Amino acid sequence: MEDIEAIAALQDPVRRRLYEYVVAQGREVGRNEAAEAAGVARTLAAHHLDRLAEAGLLESGSRRLTGRSGPGAGRPAKVYRRAPGERSVSLPARDYRTAAELLAEAAELAGLDAGLCAAARRRGEALREAAGPCGSLEEAMELLAARGYEPHLEAAEGAADASAEVAEGMADAPVGATAVVRMRNCPFHAVAERFPPLVCGMNLALLEGLLGESDVVRARMDARPGECCVVIEPSKNDDH
């Protein structure tokens, strides 16, 4: 019942816009920022954000948004970010997670990693259907977003800063060394936590199949806490 009530909290369109905005930022968001993004008054945004926190969809805390401390730094403001728990509803009740964990355990014990990765790569190719290999980071982001990975652009490791286009998101982002695609969500998170080598390898193979034999972008393993274990980046041999 708790999951049903939590998901029902998103029925209100304003509340859903606020939730989607906070989730998309991947960081703590203050009430003023959220209100401006949703196009509503701060008091209304505060009401809905608190309702989302009560439902367990967001976590709330407080910090100074000025970045300063000490006298004159201002009072701490209430901030929100996505709660880590998962919510799902199935009527009638289904338990696919247990089935996935049992299959993963059996595959790991039997040493079926290579076979699982081969199957995952074929599934990725099937999801791509008749489309050709991925031709840009922007196209990769569209494919990943459709699969629930919540992709976002950021500066590549070792680069001083992302370009202005990267900072703004997908719009006209250059395919170059300063931009990589990371993913805030792993669709296989629960099983990956229990069987990381097996499931992360499967995930990489799935995305390799989804991207196709592209000369422009590639997928590689680059695990980071709280995010998908795979990163999408320009291919090393890309001369575009």
Short mmCIF file of N, CA and C in Angstrom, two decimals, residues 11-140:
data_model
loop_
_atom_site.label_atom_id
_atom_site.label_comp_id
_atom_site.label_asym_id
_atom_site.label_seq_id
_atom_site.Cartn_x
_atom_site.Cartn_y
_atom_site.Cartn_z
N GLN A 11 0.27 12.06 -9.08
CA GLN A 11 -0.87 12.29 -9.97
C GLN A 11 -1.07 13.78 -10.22
N ASP A 12 -0.79 14.61 -9.23
CA ASP A 12 -0.92 16.06 -9.40
C ASP A 12 0.14 16.54 -10.39
N PRO A 13 -0.24 17.27 -11.45
CA PRO A 13 0.73 17.66 -12.49
C PRO A 13 1.84 18.58 -11.98
N VAL A 14 1.52 19.51 -11.06
CA VAL A 14 2.55 20.39 -10.52
C VAL A 14 3.54 19.57 -9.68
N ARG A 15 3.02 18.68 -8.86
CA ARG A 15 3.88 17.86 -8.03
C ARG A 15 4.78 16.99 -8.89
N ARG A 16 4.23 16.49 -9.98
CA ARG A 16 5.03 15.64 -10.86
C ARG A 16 6.14 16.45 -11.54
N ARG A 17 5.83 17.69 -11.96
CA ARG A 17 6.86 18.54 -12.57
C ARG A 17 7.98 18.83 -11.57
N LEU A 18 7.62 19.10 -10.34
CA LEU A 18 8.62 19.38 -9.31
C LEU A 18 9.50 18.16 -9.06
N TYR A 19 8.86 17.01 -8.98
CA TYR A 19 9.61 15.76 -8.75
C TYR A 19 10.58 15.51 -9.91
N GLU A 20 10.08 15.63 -11.13
CA GLU A 20 10.93 15.37 -12.29
C GLU A 20 12.09 16.36 -12.37
N TYR A 21 11.85 17.60 -11.97
CA TYR A 21 12.94 18.58 -12.00
C TYR A 21 14.01 18.23 -10.97
N VAL A 22 13.60 17.93 -9.75
CA VAL A 22 14.58 17.59 -8.70
C VAL A 22 15.39 16.36 -9.11
N VAL A 23 14.72 15.35 -9.63
CA VAL A 23 15.40 14.12 -10.04
C VAL A 23 16.41 14.40 -11.14
N ALA A 24 16.05 15.25 -12.09
CA ALA A 24 16.91 15.52 -13.23
C ALA A 24 18.19 16.26 -12.85
N GLN A 25 18.18 16.97 -11.72
CA GLN A 25 19.36 17.75 -11.34
C GLN A 25 20.48 16.89 -10.76
N GLY A 26 20.13 15.79 -10.13
CA GLY A 26 21.14 14.94 -9.53
C GLY A 26 21.87 15.57 -8.37
N ARG A 27 21.24 16.51 -7.70
CA ARG A 27 21.83 17.22 -6.56
C ARG A 27 20.70 17.78 -5.71
N GLU A 28 21.07 18.43 -4.60
CA GLU A 28 20.05 19.07 -3.77
C GLU A 28 19.50 20.31 -4.46
N VAL A 29 18.20 20.49 -4.34
CA VAL A 29 17.51 21.62 -4.99
C VAL A 29 16.72 22.38 -3.94
N GLY A 30 16.84 23.69 -3.94
CA GLY A 30 16.10 24.53 -3.01
C GLY A 30 14.70 24.84 -3.50
N ARG A 31 13.88 25.37 -2.61
CA ARG A 31 12.48 25.65 -2.96
C ARG A 31 12.37 26.72 -4.03
N ASN A 32 13.16 27.77 -3.94
CA ASN A 32 13.08 28.84 -4.93
C ASN A 32 13.41 28.34 -6.33
N GLU A 33 14.47 27.58 -6.43
CA GLU A 33 14.87 27.03 -7.73
C GLU A 33 13.80 26.12 -8.30
N ALA A 34 13.26 25.23 -7.46
CA ALA A 34 12.23 24.31 -7.93
C ALA A 34 10.97 25.05 -8.36
N ALA A 35 10.58 26.06 -7.59
CA ALA A 35 9.39 26.84 -7.93
C ALA A 35 9.56 27.54 -9.27
N GLU A 36 10.72 28.12 -9.48
CA GLU A 36 10.98 28.82 -10.75
C GLU A 36 10.95 27.84 -11.92
N ALA A 37 11.54 26.67 -11.73
CA ALA A 37 11.57 25.68 -12.80
C ALA A 37 10.17 25.17 -13.15
N ALA A 38 9.32 25.04 -12.14
CA ALA A 38 7.96 24.53 -12.37
C ALA A 38 6.98 25.63 -12.74
N GLY A 39 7.41 26.87 -12.60
CA GLY A 39 6.54 27.99 -12.94
C GLY A 39 5.41 28.21 -11.96
N VAL A 40 5.68 27.98 -10.66
CA VAL A 40 4.65 28.16 -9.63
C VAL A 40 5.22 29.02 -8.50
N ALA A 41 4.34 29.47 -7.60
CA ALA A 41 4.77 30.26 -6.46
C ALA A 41 5.59 29.41 -5.49
N ARG A 42 6.47 30.07 -4.75
CA ARG A 42 7.34 29.34 -3.82
C ARG A 42 6.54 28.60 -2.76
N THR A 43 5.48 29.22 -2.25
CA THR A 43 4.68 28.56 -1.21
C THR A 43 4.01 27.29 -1.73
N LEU A 44 3.54 27.34 -2.97
CA LEU A 44 2.91 26.15 -3.56
C LEU A 44 3.97 25.07 -3.79
N ALA A 45 5.14 25.48 -4.28
CA ALA A 45 6.22 24.51 -4.50
C ALA A 45 6.62 23.86 -3.18
N ALA A 46 6.73 24.67 -2.12
CA ALA A 46 7.12 24.14 -0.81
C ALA A 46 6.11 23.10 -0.34
N HIS A 47 4.82 23.38 -0.52
CA HIS A 47 3.77 22.44 -0.12
C HIS A 47 3.93 21.10 -0.84
N HIS A 48 4.10 21.16 -2.16
CA HIS A 48 4.19 19.92 -2.93
C HIS A 48 5.50 19.18 -2.67
N LEU A 49 6.60 19.91 -2.51
CA LEU A 49 7.88 19.26 -2.21
C LEU A 49 7.81 18.52 -0.87
N ASP A 50 7.17 19.14 0.10
CA ASP A 50 7.03 18.48 1.40
C ASP A 50 6.13 17.25 1.30
N ARG A 51 5.10 17.32 0.48
CA ARG A 51 4.24 16.16 0.27
C ARG A 51 5.03 15.01 -0.37
N LEU A 52 5.90 15.35 -1.31
CA LEU A 52 6.73 14.33 -1.96
C LEU A 52 7.71 13.71 -0.97
N ALA A 53 8.20 14.53 -0.04
CA ALA A 53 9.09 14.02 1.00
C ALA A 53 8.32 13.10 1.96
N GLU A 54 7.11 13.50 2.31
CA GLU A 54 6.28 12.67 3.18
C GLU A 54 5.96 11.32 2.54
N ALA A 55 5.82 11.32 1.22
CA ALA A 55 5.51 10.09 0.49
C ALA A 55 6.74 9.21 0.30
N GLY A 56 7.92 9.73 0.67
CA GLY A 56 9.14 8.95 0.53
C GLY A 56 9.77 9.02 -0.84
N LEU A 57 9.28 9.91 -1.70
CA LEU A 57 9.84 10.05 -3.04
C LEU A 57 11.04 10.99 -3.06
N LEU A 58 11.06 11.95 -2.15
CA LEU A 58 12.19 12.87 -2.01
C LEU A 58 12.72 12.80 -0.58
N GLU A 59 13.98 13.19 -0.42
CA GLU A 59 14.56 13.41 0.89
C GLU A 59 14.76 14.90 1.08
N SER A 60 14.55 15.38 2.29
CA SER A 60 14.73 16.81 2.55
C SER A 60 15.82 17.01 3.60
N GLY A 61 16.44 18.17 3.53
CA GLY A 61 17.46 18.56 4.49
C GLY A 61 17.57 20.06 4.48
N SER A 62 18.62 20.58 5.04
CA SER A 62 18.81 22.03 5.04
C SER A 62 20.29 22.35 4.92
N ARG A 63 20.58 23.41 4.20
CA ARG A 63 21.94 23.91 4.09
C ARG A 63 21.90 25.35 3.59
N ARG A 64 23.00 26.06 3.75
CA ARG A 64 23.08 27.43 3.25
C ARG A 64 23.37 27.38 1.75
N LEU A 65 22.50 27.99 0.98
CA LEU A 65 22.65 27.98 -0.47
C LEU A 65 23.65 29.01 -0.96
N THR A 66 24.08 29.91 -0.07
CA THR A 66 25.03 30.95 -0.48
C THR A 66 26.45 30.40 -0.59
N GLY A 67 26.69 29.24 0.01
CA GLY A 67 28.04 28.70 0.01
C GLY A 67 28.94 29.32 1.04
N ARG A 68 28.40 30.24 1.85
CA ARG A 68 29.20 30.90 2.90
C ARG A 68 28.80 30.37 4.26
N SER A 69 29.59 30.67 5.26
CA SER A 69 29.28 30.29 6.63
C SER A 69 29.63 31.44 7.55
N GLY A 70 29.15 31.34 8.78
CA GLY A 70 29.44 32.39 9.75
C GLY A 70 28.43 33.51 9.70
N PRO A 71 28.65 34.60 10.45
CA PRO A 71 27.73 35.73 10.49
C PRO A 71 27.50 36.32 9.10
N GLY A 72 26.24 36.62 8.81
CA GLY A 72 25.90 37.22 7.52
C GLY A 72 25.71 36.23 6.39
N ALA A 73 25.88 34.93 6.69
CA ALA A 73 25.75 33.93 5.62
C ALA A 73 24.30 33.56 5.33
N GLY A 74 23.39 34.02 6.17
CA GLY A 74 21.99 33.70 5.96
C GLY A 74 21.58 32.40 6.62
N ARG A 75 20.27 32.21 6.75
CA ARG A 75 19.76 31.00 7.39
C ARG A 75 19.81 29.82 6.44
N PRO A 76 19.99 28.62 6.96
CA PRO A 76 19.94 27.43 6.09
C PRO A 76 18.58 27.33 5.41
N ALA A 77 18.60 26.91 4.16
CA ALA A 77 17.37 26.74 3.39
C ALA A 77 17.04 25.26 3.27
N LYS A 78 15.77 24.96 3.11
CA LYS A 78 15.35 23.57 2.95
C LYS A 78 15.66 23.13 1.53
N VAL A 79 16.24 21.96 1.39
CA VAL A 79 16.62 21.43 0.09
C VAL A 79 16.09 20.00 -0.06
N TYR A 80 16.00 19.57 -1.31
CA TYR A 80 15.42 18.26 -1.61
C TYR A 80 16.26 17.54 -2.65
N ARG A 81 16.27 16.23 -2.55
CA ARG A 81 16.85 15.38 -3.58
C ARG A 81 16.09 14.07 -3.61
N ARG A 82 16.27 13.29 -4.67
CA ARG A 82 15.53 12.04 -4.81
C ARG A 82 15.88 11.07 -3.69
N ALA A 83 14.88 10.40 -3.15
CA ALA A 83 15.10 9.37 -2.14
C ALA A 83 15.66 8.12 -2.82
N PRO A 84 16.50 7.35 -2.14
CA PRO A 84 17.15 6.21 -2.77
C PRO A 84 16.26 4.99 -2.98
N GLY A 85 15.17 4.88 -2.24
CA GLY A 85 14.33 3.69 -2.34
C GLY A 85 13.63 3.55 -3.68
N GLU A 86 13.26 2.32 -4.02
CA GLU A 86 12.52 2.03 -5.25
C GLU A 86 11.04 1.88 -4.95
N ARG A 87 10.21 2.26 -5.90
CA ARG A 87 8.76 2.13 -5.76
C ARG A 87 8.21 1.42 -6.98
N SER A 88 7.38 0.43 -6.75
CA SER A 88 6.75 -0.26 -7.87
C SER A 88 5.42 -0.85 -7.41
N VAL A 89 4.53 -0.99 -8.37
CA VAL A 89 3.20 -1.56 -8.09
C VAL A 89 2.89 -2.59 -9.17
N SER A 90 2.44 -3.76 -8.76
CA SER A 90 2.03 -4.79 -9.69
C SER A 90 0.72 -5.40 -9.20
N LEU A 91 -0.29 -5.37 -10.04
CA LEU A 91 -1.58 -5.95 -9.72
C LEU A 91 -1.97 -6.94 -10.81
N PRO A 92 -2.09 -8.23 -10.51
CA PRO A 92 -1.83 -8.88 -9.21
C PRO A 92 -0.34 -8.85 -8.88
N ALA A 93 0.00 -9.26 -7.67
CA ALA A 93 1.37 -9.20 -7.19
C ALA A 93 2.30 -10.07 -8.04
N ARG A 94 3.46 -9.52 -8.38
CA ARG A 94 4.50 -10.25 -9.10
C ARG A 94 5.82 -10.00 -8.38
N ASP A 95 6.77 -10.93 -8.54
CA ASP A 95 8.06 -10.80 -7.86
C ASP A 95 9.18 -11.13 -8.84
N TYR A 96 9.36 -10.26 -9.83
CA TYR A 96 10.37 -10.50 -10.85
C TYR A 96 11.78 -10.32 -10.29
N ARG A 97 11.94 -9.52 -9.24
CA ARG A 97 13.27 -9.30 -8.67
C ARG A 97 13.84 -10.60 -8.12
N THR A 98 13.02 -11.35 -7.38
CA THR A 98 13.51 -12.62 -6.85
C THR A 98 13.91 -13.56 -7.97
N ALA A 99 13.10 -13.62 -9.04
CA ALA A 99 13.44 -14.46 -10.18
C ALA A 99 14.76 -14.02 -10.80
N ALA A 100 14.95 -12.70 -10.95
CA ALA A 100 16.19 -12.18 -11.54
C ALA A 100 17.39 -12.51 -10.67
N GLU A 101 17.23 -12.39 -9.35
CA GLU A 101 18.34 -12.68 -8.44
C GLU A 101 18.69 -14.17 -8.46
N LEU A 102 17.69 -15.03 -8.53
CA LEU A 102 17.95 -16.47 -8.60
C LEU A 102 18.66 -16.84 -9.89
N LEU A 103 18.22 -16.26 -11.00
CA LEU A 103 18.86 -16.53 -12.28
C LEU A 103 20.29 -16.00 -12.30
N ALA A 104 20.50 -14.82 -11.71
CA ALA A 104 21.84 -14.24 -11.65
C ALA A 104 22.76 -15.11 -10.79
N GLU A 105 22.24 -15.61 -9.67
CA GLU A 105 23.03 -16.47 -8.79
C GLU A 105 23.42 -17.76 -9.51
N ALA A 106 22.46 -18.34 -10.22
CA ALA A 106 22.74 -19.58 -10.95
C ALA A 106 23.76 -19.34 -12.06
N ALA A 107 23.62 -18.22 -12.78
CA ALA A 107 24.56 -17.90 -13.86
C ALA A 107 25.96 -17.68 -13.32
N GLU A 108 26.06 -17.00 -12.18
CA GLU A 108 27.36 -16.73 -11.59
C GLU A 108 28.02 -18.03 -11.12
N LEU A 109 27.26 -18.90 -10.46
CA LEU A 109 27.81 -20.16 -9.97
C LEU A 109 28.24 -21.07 -11.12
N ALA A 110 27.52 -21.01 -12.23
CA ALA A 110 27.82 -21.87 -13.38
C ALA A 110 28.86 -21.25 -14.31
N GLY A 111 29.31 -20.02 -14.01
CA GLY A 111 30.30 -19.37 -14.86
C GLY A 111 29.76 -19.02 -16.24
N LEU A 112 28.52 -18.54 -16.29
CA LEU A 112 27.87 -18.25 -17.56
C LEU A 112 27.99 -16.79 -17.98
N ASP A 113 28.99 -16.09 -17.46
CA ASP A 113 29.15 -14.67 -17.75
C ASP A 113 29.20 -14.39 -19.26
N ALA A 114 30.03 -15.15 -19.98
CA ALA A 114 30.20 -14.91 -21.41
C ALA A 114 28.89 -15.13 -22.16
N GLY A 115 28.16 -16.18 -21.81
CA GLY A 115 26.89 -16.45 -22.47
C GLY A 115 25.86 -15.36 -22.19
N LEU A 116 25.84 -14.88 -20.94
CA LEU A 116 24.91 -13.81 -20.58
C LEU A 116 25.24 -12.53 -21.34
N CYS A 117 26.52 -12.19 -21.45
CA CYS A 117 26.92 -10.98 -22.17
C CYS A 117 26.57 -11.09 -23.65
N ALA A 118 26.75 -12.27 -24.22
CA ALA A 118 26.40 -12.47 -25.63
C ALA A 118 24.90 -12.28 -25.85
N ALA A 119 24.11 -12.81 -24.92
CA ALA A 119 22.65 -12.65 -25.02
C ALA A 119 22.26 -11.19 -24.85
N ALA A 120 22.93 -10.48 -23.93
CA ALA A 120 22.63 -9.06 -23.70
C ALA A 120 22.99 -8.22 -24.92
N ARG A 121 24.11 -8.54 -25.57
CA ARG A 121 24.50 -7.80 -26.77
C ARG A 121 23.48 -8.02 -27.89
N ARG A 122 23.01 -9.25 -28.02
CA ARG A 122 21.98 -9.52 -29.04
C ARG A 122 20.70 -8.77 -28.73
N ARG A 123 20.34 -8.69 -27.43
CA ARG A 123 19.12 -7.95 -27.07
C ARG A 123 19.29 -6.46 -27.38
N GLY A 124 20.47 -5.90 -27.11
CA GLY A 124 20.71 -4.51 -27.45
C GLY A 124 20.58 -4.25 -28.93
N GLU A 125 21.11 -5.16 -29.74
CA GLU A 125 20.98 -5.03 -31.19
C GLU A 125 19.53 -5.10 -31.62
N ALA A 126 18.75 -5.98 -30.98
CA ALA A 126 17.34 -6.11 -31.31
C ALA A 126 16.57 -4.84 -30.94
N LEU A 127 16.93 -4.22 -29.82
CA LEU A 127 16.27 -2.98 -29.41
C LEU A 127 16.56 -1.85 -30.39
N ARG A 128 17.74 -1.90 -31.02
CA ARG A 128 18.12 -0.88 -32.00
C ARG A 128 17.35 -1.09 -33.29
N GLU A 129 16.81 -2.29 -33.48
CA GLU A 129 16.02 -2.66 -34.66
C GLU A 129 16.84 -2.41 -35.93
N ALA A 130 16.26 -1.71 -36.90
CA ALA A 130 16.95 -1.54 -38.18
C ALA A 130 17.82 -0.29 -38.22
N ALA A 131 17.86 0.45 -37.13
CA ALA A 131 18.63 1.69 -37.11
C ALA A 131 20.12 1.39 -37.22
N GLY A 132 20.85 2.31 -37.83
CA GLY A 132 22.28 2.16 -37.96
C GLY A 132 22.98 2.44 -36.65
N PRO A 133 24.31 2.30 -36.61
CA PRO A 133 25.07 2.57 -35.40
C PRO A 133 24.85 4.00 -34.90
N CYS A 134 24.97 4.20 -33.61
CA CYS A 134 24.76 5.52 -33.00
C CYS A 134 25.77 6.51 -33.57
N GLY A 135 25.28 7.71 -33.94
CA GLY A 135 26.14 8.68 -34.62
C GLY A 135 26.58 9.87 -33.80
N SER A 136 26.14 9.99 -32.54
CA SER A 136 26.53 11.15 -31.73
C SER A 136 26.19 10.90 -30.27
N LEU A 137 26.76 11.70 -29.40
CA LEU A 137 26.42 11.62 -27.98
C LEU A 137 24.95 11.98 -27.76
N GLU A 138 24.45 12.93 -28.54
CA GLU A 138 23.05 13.32 -28.39
C GLU A 138 22.13 12.15 -28.72
N GLU A 139 22.43 11.45 -29.80
CA GLU A 139 21.63 10.28 -30.17
C GLU A 139 21.72 9.20 -29.09
N ALA A 140 22.92 9.03 -28.54
CA ALA A 140 23.10 8.05 -27.46
C ALA A 140 22.23 8.41 -26.26
#
